[in-house]
Coordinates of C-alpha atoms and ligand atoms in Angstrom, one line a residue:
M140 CA 18.1 -7.0 36.1
S141 CA 17.9 -10.6 35.0
K142 CA 20.1 -11.7 32.2
D143 CA 17.4 -13.9 30.8
R144 CA 15.8 -11.3 28.7
V145 CA 15.4 -10.8 24.9
I146 CA 13.8 -8.1 22.8
F147 CA 11.2 -8.6 20.1
W148 CA 11.3 -5.6 17.8
F149 CA 7.9 -5.0 16.1
R150 CA 8.1 -3.2 12.8
Q151 CA 5.7 -3.9 9.9
D152 CA 4.4 -7.1 11.6
L153 CA 2.0 -5.7 14.1
R154 CA 0.4 -9.0 15.0
I155 CA 0.9 -11.9 17.4
A156 CA -0.3 -14.8 15.2
D157 CA 1.9 -16.0 12.3
N158 CA 4.7 -13.9 13.6
P159 CA 7.7 -16.2 13.3
A160 CA 10.3 -13.9 15.0
L161 CA 7.9 -13.3 18.0
S162 CA 7.4 -17.0 18.3
A163 CA 11.1 -17.6 18.1
A164 CA 11.6 -15.0 20.9
A165 CA 8.9 -16.7 23.0
G166 CA 10.5 -20.1 22.3
T167 CA 13.7 -19.0 24.1
E168 CA 11.6 -19.2 27.3
K169 CA 13.3 -16.0 28.5
E170 CA 11.5 -12.8 29.4
V171 CA 10.4 -11.1 26.1
I172 CA 10.2 -7.3 26.0
C173 CA 8.1 -6.2 23.0
L174 CA 9.4 -2.9 21.6
Y175 CA 8.2 -0.6 18.8
I176 CA 10.4 2.3 17.7
L177 CA 9.0 5.3 15.9
D178 CA 12.1 5.7 13.8
D179 CA 12.8 9.3 13.0
E180 CA 15.7 8.4 10.8
T181 CA 13.6 7.2 7.9
P182 CA 14.8 9.2 4.9
G183 CA 12.8 12.5 4.8
E184 CA 10.6 12.0 1.8
W185 CA 9.7 8.4 2.9
A186 CA 8.9 9.3 6.5
M187 CA 5.4 7.9 7.1
G188 CA 2.6 9.9 5.6
G189 CA -0.4 11.4 7.5
A190 CA -2.9 8.7 6.6
G191 CA -0.3 5.9 7.4
C192 CA 0.3 7.6 10.8
W193 CA -3.4 7.4 11.6
F194 CA -3.5 3.7 10.9
L195 CA -0.3 3.1 12.8
H196 CA -1.6 4.8 15.9
H197 CA -4.6 2.6 16.1
A198 CA -2.8 -0.6 15.1
L199 CA -0.3 0.0 17.9
D200 CA -3.1 0.7 20.4
S201 CA -4.7 -2.6 19.4
L202 CA -1.5 -4.5 19.5
D203 CA -0.8 -3.3 23.0
K204 CA -4.2 -4.6 24.1
D205 CA -3.5 -8.0 22.5
L206 CA -0.1 -8.2 24.2
K207 CA -1.8 -7.5 27.5
G208 CA -3.9 -10.6 26.8
L209 CA -0.6 -12.5 26.8
G210 CA 0.6 -11.0 30.0
S211 CA 2.9 -8.5 28.3
K212 CA 2.7 -5.0 26.8
L213 CA 4.2 -2.8 24.2
V214 CA 7.2 -0.6 25.0
L215 CA 7.2 2.5 22.8
R216 CA 10.4 4.6 22.1
A217 CA 10.9 7.3 19.5
G218 CA 14.2 8.3 18.0
N219 CA 16.9 7.0 15.6
A220 CA 16.5 3.2 15.7
T221 CA 20.2 2.7 15.2
E222 CA 20.8 4.4 18.5
V223 CA 17.5 3.6 20.3
L224 CA 17.7 -0.2 19.9
P225 CA 21.3 -0.8 21.1
D226 CA 20.7 1.7 24.0
F227 CA 17.5 -0.2 25.0
A228 CA 19.3 -3.5 24.8
D229 CA 21.9 -2.1 27.2
E230 CA 19.2 -0.6 29.5
I231 CA 17.4 -4.0 30.0
S232 CA 20.6 -6.2 29.6
A233 CA 19.1 -8.1 26.7
T234 CA 21.0 -11.0 25.3
A235 CA 19.2 -11.2 22.0
V236 CA 17.0 -9.3 19.6
F237 CA 14.4 -10.8 17.3
W238 CA 12.8 -9.1 14.3
N239 CA 11.1 -9.9 11.0
R240 CA 12.9 -8.8 7.9
L241 CA 12.0 -5.7 5.8
Y242 CA 12.9 -5.1 2.2
E243 CA 12.9 -1.3 1.7
P244 CA 16.4 -0.2 0.8
Y245 CA 16.8 2.1 3.8
A246 CA 15.5 -0.6 6.2
I247 CA 18.0 -3.1 4.7
K248 CA 20.9 -0.7 5.3
R249 CA 19.7 0.2 8.8
D250 CA 19.2 -3.4 9.8
K251 CA 22.6 -4.5 8.5
A252 CA 24.2 -1.7 10.6
L253 CA 22.2 -2.7 13.6
K254 CA 23.0 -6.4 13.3
A255 CA 26.8 -5.5 13.3
C256 CA 26.5 -3.1 16.2
L257 CA 24.5 -5.5 18.4
R258 CA 26.7 -8.5 17.6
E259 CA 29.7 -6.4 18.6
R260 CA 28.1 -6.0 22.0
D261 CA 27.6 -9.8 22.2
I262 CA 23.9 -9.5 21.6
E263 CA 22.5 -12.2 19.3
V264 CA 20.2 -11.1 16.4
E265 CA 17.7 -13.5 14.8
S266 CA 15.5 -12.5 11.9
S267 CA 12.6 -14.2 10.1
N268 CA 10.2 -13.6 7.2
A269 CA 6.8 -12.5 8.2
S270 CA 5.6 -10.3 5.3
L271 CA 6.2 -12.0 2.0
L272 CA 5.3 -15.4 0.5
F273 CA 8.6 -15.5 -1.4
E274 CA 11.6 -13.5 -0.3
P275 CA 13.1 -11.6 -3.3
W276 CA 16.4 -13.5 -3.4
T277 CA 14.6 -16.9 -3.5
V278 CA 13.0 -16.3 -7.0
E279 CA 15.5 -16.2 -9.9
T280 CA 15.3 -16.5 -13.6
K281 CA 16.9 -19.5 -15.3
S282 CA 20.0 -17.4 -16.0
G283 CA 20.2 -16.4 -12.4
G284 CA 18.9 -12.7 -12.3
P285 CA 15.8 -11.1 -11.0
Y286 CA 12.5 -11.3 -12.9
R287 CA 11.4 -8.1 -14.7
V288 CA 8.1 -9.4 -16.0
F289 CA 5.2 -10.3 -13.8
S290 CA 3.8 -13.5 -15.5
P291 CA 7.0 -15.5 -15.6
F292 CA 7.8 -14.3 -12.0
W293 CA 4.5 -15.5 -10.7
R294 CA 4.6 -18.7 -12.6
A295 CA 8.1 -19.4 -11.1
C296 CA 6.7 -18.7 -7.6
M297 CA 3.8 -21.0 -8.0
R298 CA 5.6 -23.7 -9.9
D299 CA 9.2 -23.8 -8.8
C300 CA 9.3 -22.4 -5.3
P301 CA 8.3 -24.3 -2.2
S302 CA 4.7 -23.6 -1.3
P303 CA 4.4 -20.8 1.4
D304 CA 4.5 -22.3 4.9
E305 CA 1.3 -22.7 6.8
P306 CA 0.8 -19.8 9.3
I307 CA 2.0 -20.4 12.8
K308 CA -0.2 -20.0 15.9
A309 CA 0.2 -17.1 18.3
P310 CA 2.3 -17.8 21.4
K311 CA -0.1 -18.6 24.3
S312 CA 1.8 -16.3 26.7
L313 CA 5.0 -14.3 26.9
K314 CA 7.3 -14.4 29.9
T315 CA 7.5 -10.9 31.2
P316 CA 9.5 -9.1 33.9
K317 CA 7.8 -8.1 37.1
Q318 CA 8.8 -4.5 36.4
H319 CA 8.4 -3.5 32.8
P320 CA 10.8 -1.0 31.2
R321 CA 9.6 2.6 30.8
T322 CA 7.4 3.3 27.8
E323 CA 6.5 6.5 26.0
K324 CA 2.8 7.4 25.6
L325 CA 1.3 6.7 22.2
D326 CA -0.9 9.8 22.5
D327 CA 2.3 11.9 22.9
W328 CA 3.6 10.8 19.5
G329 CA 1.1 13.0 17.7
L330 CA 0.3 10.5 15.0
L331 CA -3.4 11.5 14.8
P332 CA -4.4 14.7 13.0
T333 CA -6.1 17.3 15.1
K334 CA -6.6 20.7 13.5
P335 CA -8.2 19.9 11.1
D336 CA -9.1 16.3 11.9
W337 CA -9.1 15.2 8.2
A338 CA -9.3 11.5 9.3
K339 CA -12.8 11.8 10.8
G340 CA -14.3 9.4 8.3
F341 CA -11.5 6.8 8.5
A342 CA -12.7 4.9 11.6
E343 CA -16.0 4.1 9.8
I344 CA -14.1 2.1 7.3
W345 CA -11.0 0.9 9.0
T346 CA -10.4 -1.2 12.1
P347 CA -6.6 -1.3 12.4
G348 CA -5.3 -4.2 14.4
E349 CA -5.2 -8.0 14.2
Q350 CA -8.9 -8.6 15.0
G351 CA -9.9 -5.9 12.4
A352 CA -7.8 -7.6 9.8
K353 CA -9.1 -11.1 10.6
D354 CA -12.7 -9.8 10.4
R355 CA -12.0 -8.2 7.1
L356 CA -10.5 -11.4 5.7
A357 CA -13.4 -13.4 6.9
W358 CA -15.9 -11.0 5.4
F359 CA -14.1 -11.0 2.1
L360 CA -13.9 -14.8 1.9
D361 CA -17.5 -15.3 2.9
E362 CA -19.1 -12.5 1.1
A363 CA -17.0 -11.2 -1.8
A364 CA -14.3 -13.8 -2.9
A365 CA -16.7 -15.8 -5.1
D366 CA -17.4 -12.8 -7.3
Y367 CA -13.9 -11.2 -7.1
K368 CA -12.9 -12.0 -10.6
D369 CA -16.1 -10.5 -12.1
K370 CA -16.5 -7.5 -9.8
R371 CA -13.0 -6.5 -8.7
D372 CA -12.9 -3.7 -11.3
R373 CA -16.2 -2.1 -10.2
P374 CA -15.4 0.7 -7.7
G375 CA -19.1 1.2 -6.9
V376 CA -19.3 -2.3 -5.5
R377 CA -17.6 -3.6 -2.3
A378 CA -15.8 -6.4 -4.1
T379 CA -12.2 -6.4 -3.1
S380 CA -10.7 -7.3 0.2
G381 CA -9.5 -3.9 1.5
L382 CA -6.7 -5.8 3.2
S383 CA -3.9 -3.5 1.8
P384 CA -3.3 -1.3 4.9
H385 CA -3.4 -4.4 7.1
L386 CA -0.8 -6.1 4.9
H387 CA 1.4 -3.0 4.9
F388 CA 1.4 -2.7 8.7
G389 CA 1.4 -6.5 9.1
D390 CA -1.5 -6.8 11.4
I391 CA -2.2 -9.8 9.1
G392 CA 0.4 -11.7 7.0
P393 CA 0.3 -12.9 3.4
R394 CA 0.6 -16.5 4.5
Q395 CA -2.5 -16.3 6.6
I396 CA -4.4 -14.8 3.6
Y397 CA -3.0 -17.2 1.1
H398 CA -3.9 -20.3 3.0
A399 CA -7.3 -19.1 4.1
A400 CA -8.1 -18.2 0.5
R401 CA -7.0 -21.6 -0.7
A402 CA -9.1 -23.3 2.0
Q403 CA -12.1 -21.3 0.9
A404 CA -11.6 -22.3 -2.7
E405 CA -11.7 -26.0 -1.6
K406 CA -14.7 -25.4 0.6
Q407 CA -16.9 -23.4 -1.7
D408 CA -17.6 -24.8 -5.2
G409 CA -17.2 -22.6 -8.1
T410 CA -14.8 -20.1 -6.4
A411 CA -11.5 -21.5 -7.6
K412 CA -11.0 -19.1 -10.5
S413 CA -12.0 -16.1 -8.6
I414 CA -9.7 -17.0 -5.7
E415 CA -6.8 -17.7 -8.1
K416 CA -7.2 -14.2 -9.4
F417 CA -7.2 -12.8 -5.8
I418 CA -4.0 -14.8 -5.1
A419 CA -2.5 -13.4 -8.2
E420 CA -3.0 -9.9 -6.9
L421 CA -1.1 -10.9 -3.8
G422 CA 1.4 -12.0 -6.4
W423 CA 1.6 -8.4 -7.7
R424 CA 2.5 -7.4 -4.2
E425 CA 5.3 -10.0 -4.2
F426 CA 6.5 -8.8 -7.6
S427 CA 6.6 -5.1 -6.4
H428 CA 8.8 -6.2 -3.4
H429 CA 10.9 -8.2 -5.8
L430 CA 11.5 -5.2 -8.0
L431 CA 12.2 -2.8 -5.2
Y432 CA 14.7 -5.2 -3.6
H433 CA 16.6 -5.7 -6.9
F434 CA 16.2 -2.1 -8.2
P435 CA 16.4 0.0 -5.0
S436 CA 16.1 3.3 -6.9
L437 CA 12.6 2.4 -8.1
P438 CA 10.9 5.0 -5.9
T439 CA 12.9 7.9 -7.3
D440 CA 14.3 7.0 -10.8
N441 CA 12.7 5.9 -14.0
Y442 CA 13.3 2.1 -14.3
Q443 CA 13.5 2.8 -18.1
E444 CA 16.1 5.5 -18.5
K445 CA 14.6 6.8 -21.7
F446 CA 11.9 8.5 -19.6
D447 CA 14.6 10.7 -18.1
D448 CA 14.2 13.0 -21.1
F449 CA 10.4 13.0 -21.1
P450 CA 9.1 16.6 -21.4
W451 CA 7.1 16.7 -18.1
R452 CA 5.1 19.8 -17.4
D453 CA 5.6 21.7 -14.1
N454 CA 2.2 23.1 -13.3
D455 CA 1.2 23.6 -9.6
D456 CA -2.3 24.7 -10.4
D457 CA -3.1 21.5 -12.4
L458 CA -1.5 19.4 -9.7
K459 CA -3.6 21.0 -7.0
R460 CA -6.8 20.5 -9.0
W461 CA -5.9 16.9 -9.4
Q462 CA -5.1 16.5 -5.7
E463 CA -8.4 18.1 -4.7
G464 CA -10.6 16.2 -7.2
Q465 CA -11.5 19.3 -9.2
T466 CA -10.3 18.3 -12.7
G467 CA -13.8 18.3 -14.2
Y468 CA -13.5 14.6 -15.1
P469 CA -16.0 13.0 -12.7
M470 CA -14.3 9.6 -12.6
V471 CA -10.9 11.2 -11.7
D472 CA -12.5 13.5 -9.2
A473 CA -14.4 10.7 -7.5
G474 CA -11.2 8.8 -7.0
M475 CA -9.2 11.7 -5.6
R476 CA -12.1 12.5 -3.2
E477 CA -12.4 8.9 -2.2
L478 CA -8.7 9.0 -1.3
W479 CA -9.1 12.1 0.7
Q480 CA -12.2 11.0 2.6
T481 CA -11.2 7.4 3.3
G482 CA -7.4 7.1 2.9
W483 CA -7.9 4.5 0.2
M484 CA -8.8 4.3 -3.5
H485 CA -10.1 1.5 -5.6
N486 CA -7.4 -0.1 -7.7
R487 CA -9.2 0.6 -11.1
V488 CA -9.5 4.2 -10.1
R489 CA -5.9 4.5 -9.0
M490 CA -5.0 3.5 -12.5
I491 CA -7.3 6.0 -14.0
V492 CA -6.2 9.0 -11.8
A493 CA -2.6 8.1 -12.2
S494 CA -2.8 7.9 -15.9
F495 CA -4.7 11.2 -16.0
L496 CA -1.9 12.9 -14.0
V497 CA 1.0 11.6 -16.0
K498 CA -0.6 11.5 -19.4
H499 CA -3.4 14.1 -19.6
L500 CA -1.6 16.6 -17.4
M501 CA 1.9 15.4 -18.3
I502 CA 2.9 15.9 -14.7
H503 CA 5.8 13.7 -13.4
W504 CA 4.7 10.4 -11.7
R505 CA 6.8 11.3 -8.7
H506 CA 4.3 14.1 -7.8
G507 CA 1.5 11.5 -7.8
E508 CA 3.6 9.0 -5.9
T509 CA 4.3 11.6 -3.2
W510 CA 0.6 12.6 -2.9
F511 CA -0.4 9.0 -2.6
W512 CA 2.4 8.4 0.0
D513 CA 0.9 11.0 2.3
T514 CA -2.8 10.2 1.8
L515 CA -3.1 6.4 1.5
V516 CA -3.5 4.3 4.6
D517 CA -1.9 1.5 2.7
A518 CA 1.0 3.7 1.4
D519 CA 3.8 1.1 0.7
L520 CA 7.1 1.9 -0.9
A521 CA 7.2 -1.2 -3.1
N522 CA 3.6 -1.2 -4.2
N523 CA 3.3 2.6 -4.6
S524 CA 6.5 3.1 -6.6
A525 CA 6.1 0.0 -8.8
S526 CA 2.5 0.9 -9.5
W527 CA 3.2 4.5 -10.4
Q528 CA 6.0 3.4 -12.8
W529 CA 3.7 0.8 -14.2
V530 CA 1.0 3.4 -15.1
A531 CA 3.6 6.0 -16.3
G532 CA 5.0 3.4 -18.7
S533 CA 8.5 3.9 -17.3
G534 CA 8.5 0.8 -15.1
A535 CA 9.4 -2.9 -15.4
D536 CA 6.6 -4.8 -17.3
A537 CA 4.8 -1.5 -17.5
A538 CA 1.6 -0.6 -19.4
P539 CA 2.9 0.8 -22.7
Y540 CA 3.0 4.6 -22.6
F541 CA 0.6 4.9 -25.5
R542 CA -2.1 3.1 -23.5
I543 CA -3.9 6.1 -22.2
F544 CA -6.9 5.5 -20.0
N545 CA -9.9 7.4 -21.2
P546 CA -11.6 8.7 -18.0
I547 CA -15.0 8.9 -19.7
T548 CA -15.2 5.4 -21.2
Q549 CA -13.5 3.9 -18.1
G550 CA -16.3 5.4 -16.0
E551 CA -19.0 4.1 -18.4
K552 CA -17.5 0.7 -18.3
F553 CA -16.6 0.2 -14.7
D554 CA -19.2 2.4 -13.0
P555 CA -22.1 1.6 -15.3
D556 CA -24.8 2.7 -12.8
G557 CA -22.8 5.7 -11.7
D558 CA -23.0 4.7 -8.0
Y559 CA -19.3 5.5 -7.4
V560 CA -19.3 8.9 -9.0
R561 CA -22.5 9.9 -7.4
R562 CA -21.1 8.9 -4.0
Y563 CA -18.0 11.0 -4.2
V564 CA -19.2 13.8 -6.6
P565 CA -22.6 14.4 -5.1
E566 CA -23.0 17.7 -7.0
L567 CA -23.6 15.6 -10.1
A568 CA -25.9 13.1 -8.5
N569 CA -28.9 14.2 -10.5
L570 CA -27.3 14.0 -13.9
P571 CA -28.5 11.1 -16.1
N572 CA -25.9 8.3 -16.5
K573 CA -25.5 9.3 -20.2
Y574 CA -23.7 12.6 -19.2
L575 CA -22.4 11.6 -15.8
F576 CA -18.8 11.0 -16.9
S577 CA -18.7 13.9 -19.3
P578 CA -21.0 16.6 -17.9
W579 CA -19.8 19.2 -20.4
T580 CA -21.6 17.2 -23.2
A581 CA -25.0 17.6 -21.5
P582 CA -27.5 20.0 -23.1
D583 CA -28.2 23.1 -21.1
D584 CA -31.7 22.0 -20.1
V585 CA -30.4 18.7 -18.8
L586 CA -27.8 20.5 -16.7
K587 CA -30.4 22.9 -15.4
E588 CA -32.8 20.1 -14.5
A589 CA -29.9 18.4 -12.6
G590 CA -29.1 21.6 -10.8
V591 CA -25.6 21.9 -12.2
T592 CA -24.0 25.0 -13.5
L593 CA -20.6 24.1 -14.9
G594 CA -17.8 26.3 -13.7
Q595 CA -19.8 27.0 -10.6
D596 CA -21.1 23.8 -9.0
Y597 CA -18.6 21.6 -10.8
P598 CA -15.5 22.6 -12.9
E599 CA -15.2 22.7 -16.6
P600 CA -12.7 20.0 -17.8
I601 CA -9.2 21.0 -17.0
V602 CA -8.0 19.7 -20.5
D603 CA -9.7 18.4 -23.6
H604 CA -9.3 14.6 -23.6
S605 CA -8.3 14.3 -27.3
A606 CA -6.0 17.2 -27.3
A607 CA -4.4 16.0 -24.1
R608 CA -4.0 12.6 -25.5
D609 CA -2.3 13.9 -28.6
R610 CA 0.0 16.1 -26.5
A611 CA 1.1 13.1 -24.4
L612 CA 1.7 10.9 -27.4
G613 CA 3.8 13.7 -28.9
G614 CA 5.9 13.8 -25.7
Y615 CA 6.4 10.0 -26.0
D616 CA 7.3 10.3 -29.7
D617 CA 10.1 12.7 -28.7
I618 CA 11.8 10.3 -26.3
K619 CA 11.2 7.3 -28.6
K620 CA 13.1 9.2 -31.4
A621 CA 15.9 10.2 -29.1
S622 CA 16.4 6.7 -27.7
Ligands
FAD249 P1 -7.4 -6.7 -3.4 O1 -7.9 -6.6 -4.8 O2 -8.3 -7.3 -2.4 O3 -6.0 -7.5 -3.4 C1 -5.5 -8.1 -2.3 C2 -4.1 -7.6 -2.0 O4 -3.2 -7.8 -3.1 C3 -4.1 -6.1 -1.7 O5 -4.4 -5.8 -0.4 C4 -2.6 -5.7 -2.0 O6 -1.8 -6.0 -1.0 C5 -2.3 -6.7 -3.2 N1 -2.5 -6.0 -4.5 C6 -3.7 -5.9 -5.1 N2 -3.5 -5.3 -6.3 C7 -2.2 -4.9 -6.3 C8 -1.3 -4.3 -7.3 N3 -1.8 -3.8 -8.4 N4 0.0 -4.1 -7.0 C9 0.5 -4.6 -5.8 N5 -0.2 -5.2 -4.9 C10 -1.5 -5.4 -5.2 N6 -1.1 -0.9 -3.1 C11 -0.6 -0.7 -1.8 O7 -0.8 -1.7 -1.0 N7 0.1 0.4 -1.4 C12 0.3 1.4 -2.3 O8 0.9 2.4 -1.9 C13 -0.3 1.3 -3.6 N8 -0.1 2.4 -4.5 C14 -0.7 2.2 -5.7 C15 -0.5 3.3 -6.6 C16 -1.0 3.2 -7.9 C17 -0.8 4.3 -8.9 C18 -1.7 2.1 -8.3 C19 -2.3 1.9 -9.7 C20 -1.9 1.0 -7.4 C21 -1.3 1.1 -6.2 N9 -1.5 0.0 -5.2 C22 -0.9 0.1 -4.0 C23 -2.0 -1.3 -5.7 C24 -3.5 -1.5 -5.5 O9 -4.2 -0.5 -6.0 C25 -3.9 -1.8 -4.0 O10 -3.1 -2.7 -3.4 C26 -5.3 -2.3 -3.9 O11 -6.2 -1.3 -4.5 C27 -5.7 -2.5 -2.5 O12 -7.0 -2.9 -2.3 P2 -7.5 -4.3 -1.8 O13 -6.8 -4.6 -0.5 O14 -9.0 -4.3 -1.7 O15 -7.0 -5.2 -3.0

């Protein structure tokens, strides 16, 4: 085999454009072998969830097609990446490996070990940044530590850090060997659900892959960005970008989104404020990664230790009713059913359902985090853990614990026409708006007219809102006194 051969290792950067490590590999003018490893060494509880696997399957399929357009193709290997990669490098006599950096604690540890192992074998390793606007170690407080509060963090990024680089173009072609190394078959990896195929509805919503991500960004900028600030909290309206799974798997990068959004603000009068708000949400993504990098136990441990003594309830029945969207609170149930049917949930509703689990039901945020991990197509260790701790009140710059989302008034405010609840809780579709978010308050004749028998067609509320609120605040008082 020729010695003029390098590996590009795809991870969470499943795209060709604005992929700096791929461009660096192409720039060597050596043959580039594109590899994806289904790493079975990811720590057990953070192995990719079911919905994520569905997205990954289709994103890899799409990537392979795009690579074929460059005269290349994707080589798939499954196994422990710390063994698969060096073995593969030996197998094809590679002289260098290129990848884009990841920031999850286990990935950092694995990549460090791999770097050492490859260099020992005289194989060069070159890494780049493809997935963040600001890498975690580049943003520091004046006294030199990590930021723990979002606003000053984002101000520092915007004011003090160099502006994110312009995205780089896709390589025009990749030099490839006449005989490509053996690849495993994507279909053999079993990433798609079969019995039952719970992802049937996903393909109507998601188009994994670089083109799908580009189309979604273009739709958002043309059709929704101008109203983002006003409508982003309305789950019944298609007003947010839906780019989160694409950002997680990297079939689009944040620099591409950032610069396209800025260009749109310049092009379209009156959109600047709305687009600034959208870019600030990308900032929350940056902040979550910053937190996870500096506080690697964020996915498992309370950031604020006083929450270690919180009197959480262990109640499998309540947890199951929450997971299945059967709590009797329509706004919560709509969210949990949207999640199950589409692999995604609107951000406002994520906050409502998360608050309901940890406050109304007093069930530990880790149960919610785990369920989201398995069911979200955008499940992301940094965003998921930081957001759960934010809602639970145990995180950095978290919502104060005593801020308990009221699932009734939240519904009235953010789903004023009831479109969202009616879409996902169709058994209540004929209830007038006045009772839609609290059906148990409807008079008998109204329920009858709407064809609803509580406890039969739709559950009675799992807890009484005020009593649950008092119970949660009591739990918080206990830890406050103790700390
Ligand atoms: P847009 O409003 O269009 O925002 C653009 C991008 O900014 C998003 O794609 C996302 O990458 C980022 N973003 C937006 N809001 C947030 C936020 N609050 N925190 C961090 N990044 C944000 N997001 C995930 O990507 N993965 C998760 O696993 C995840 N888990 C969450 C769990 C809980 C309990 C909560 C409350 C939020 C969670 N989020 C998570 C954040 C947020 O809900 C989603 O990023 C957002 O709903 C994605 O929709 P969008 O792409 O239309 O967002």
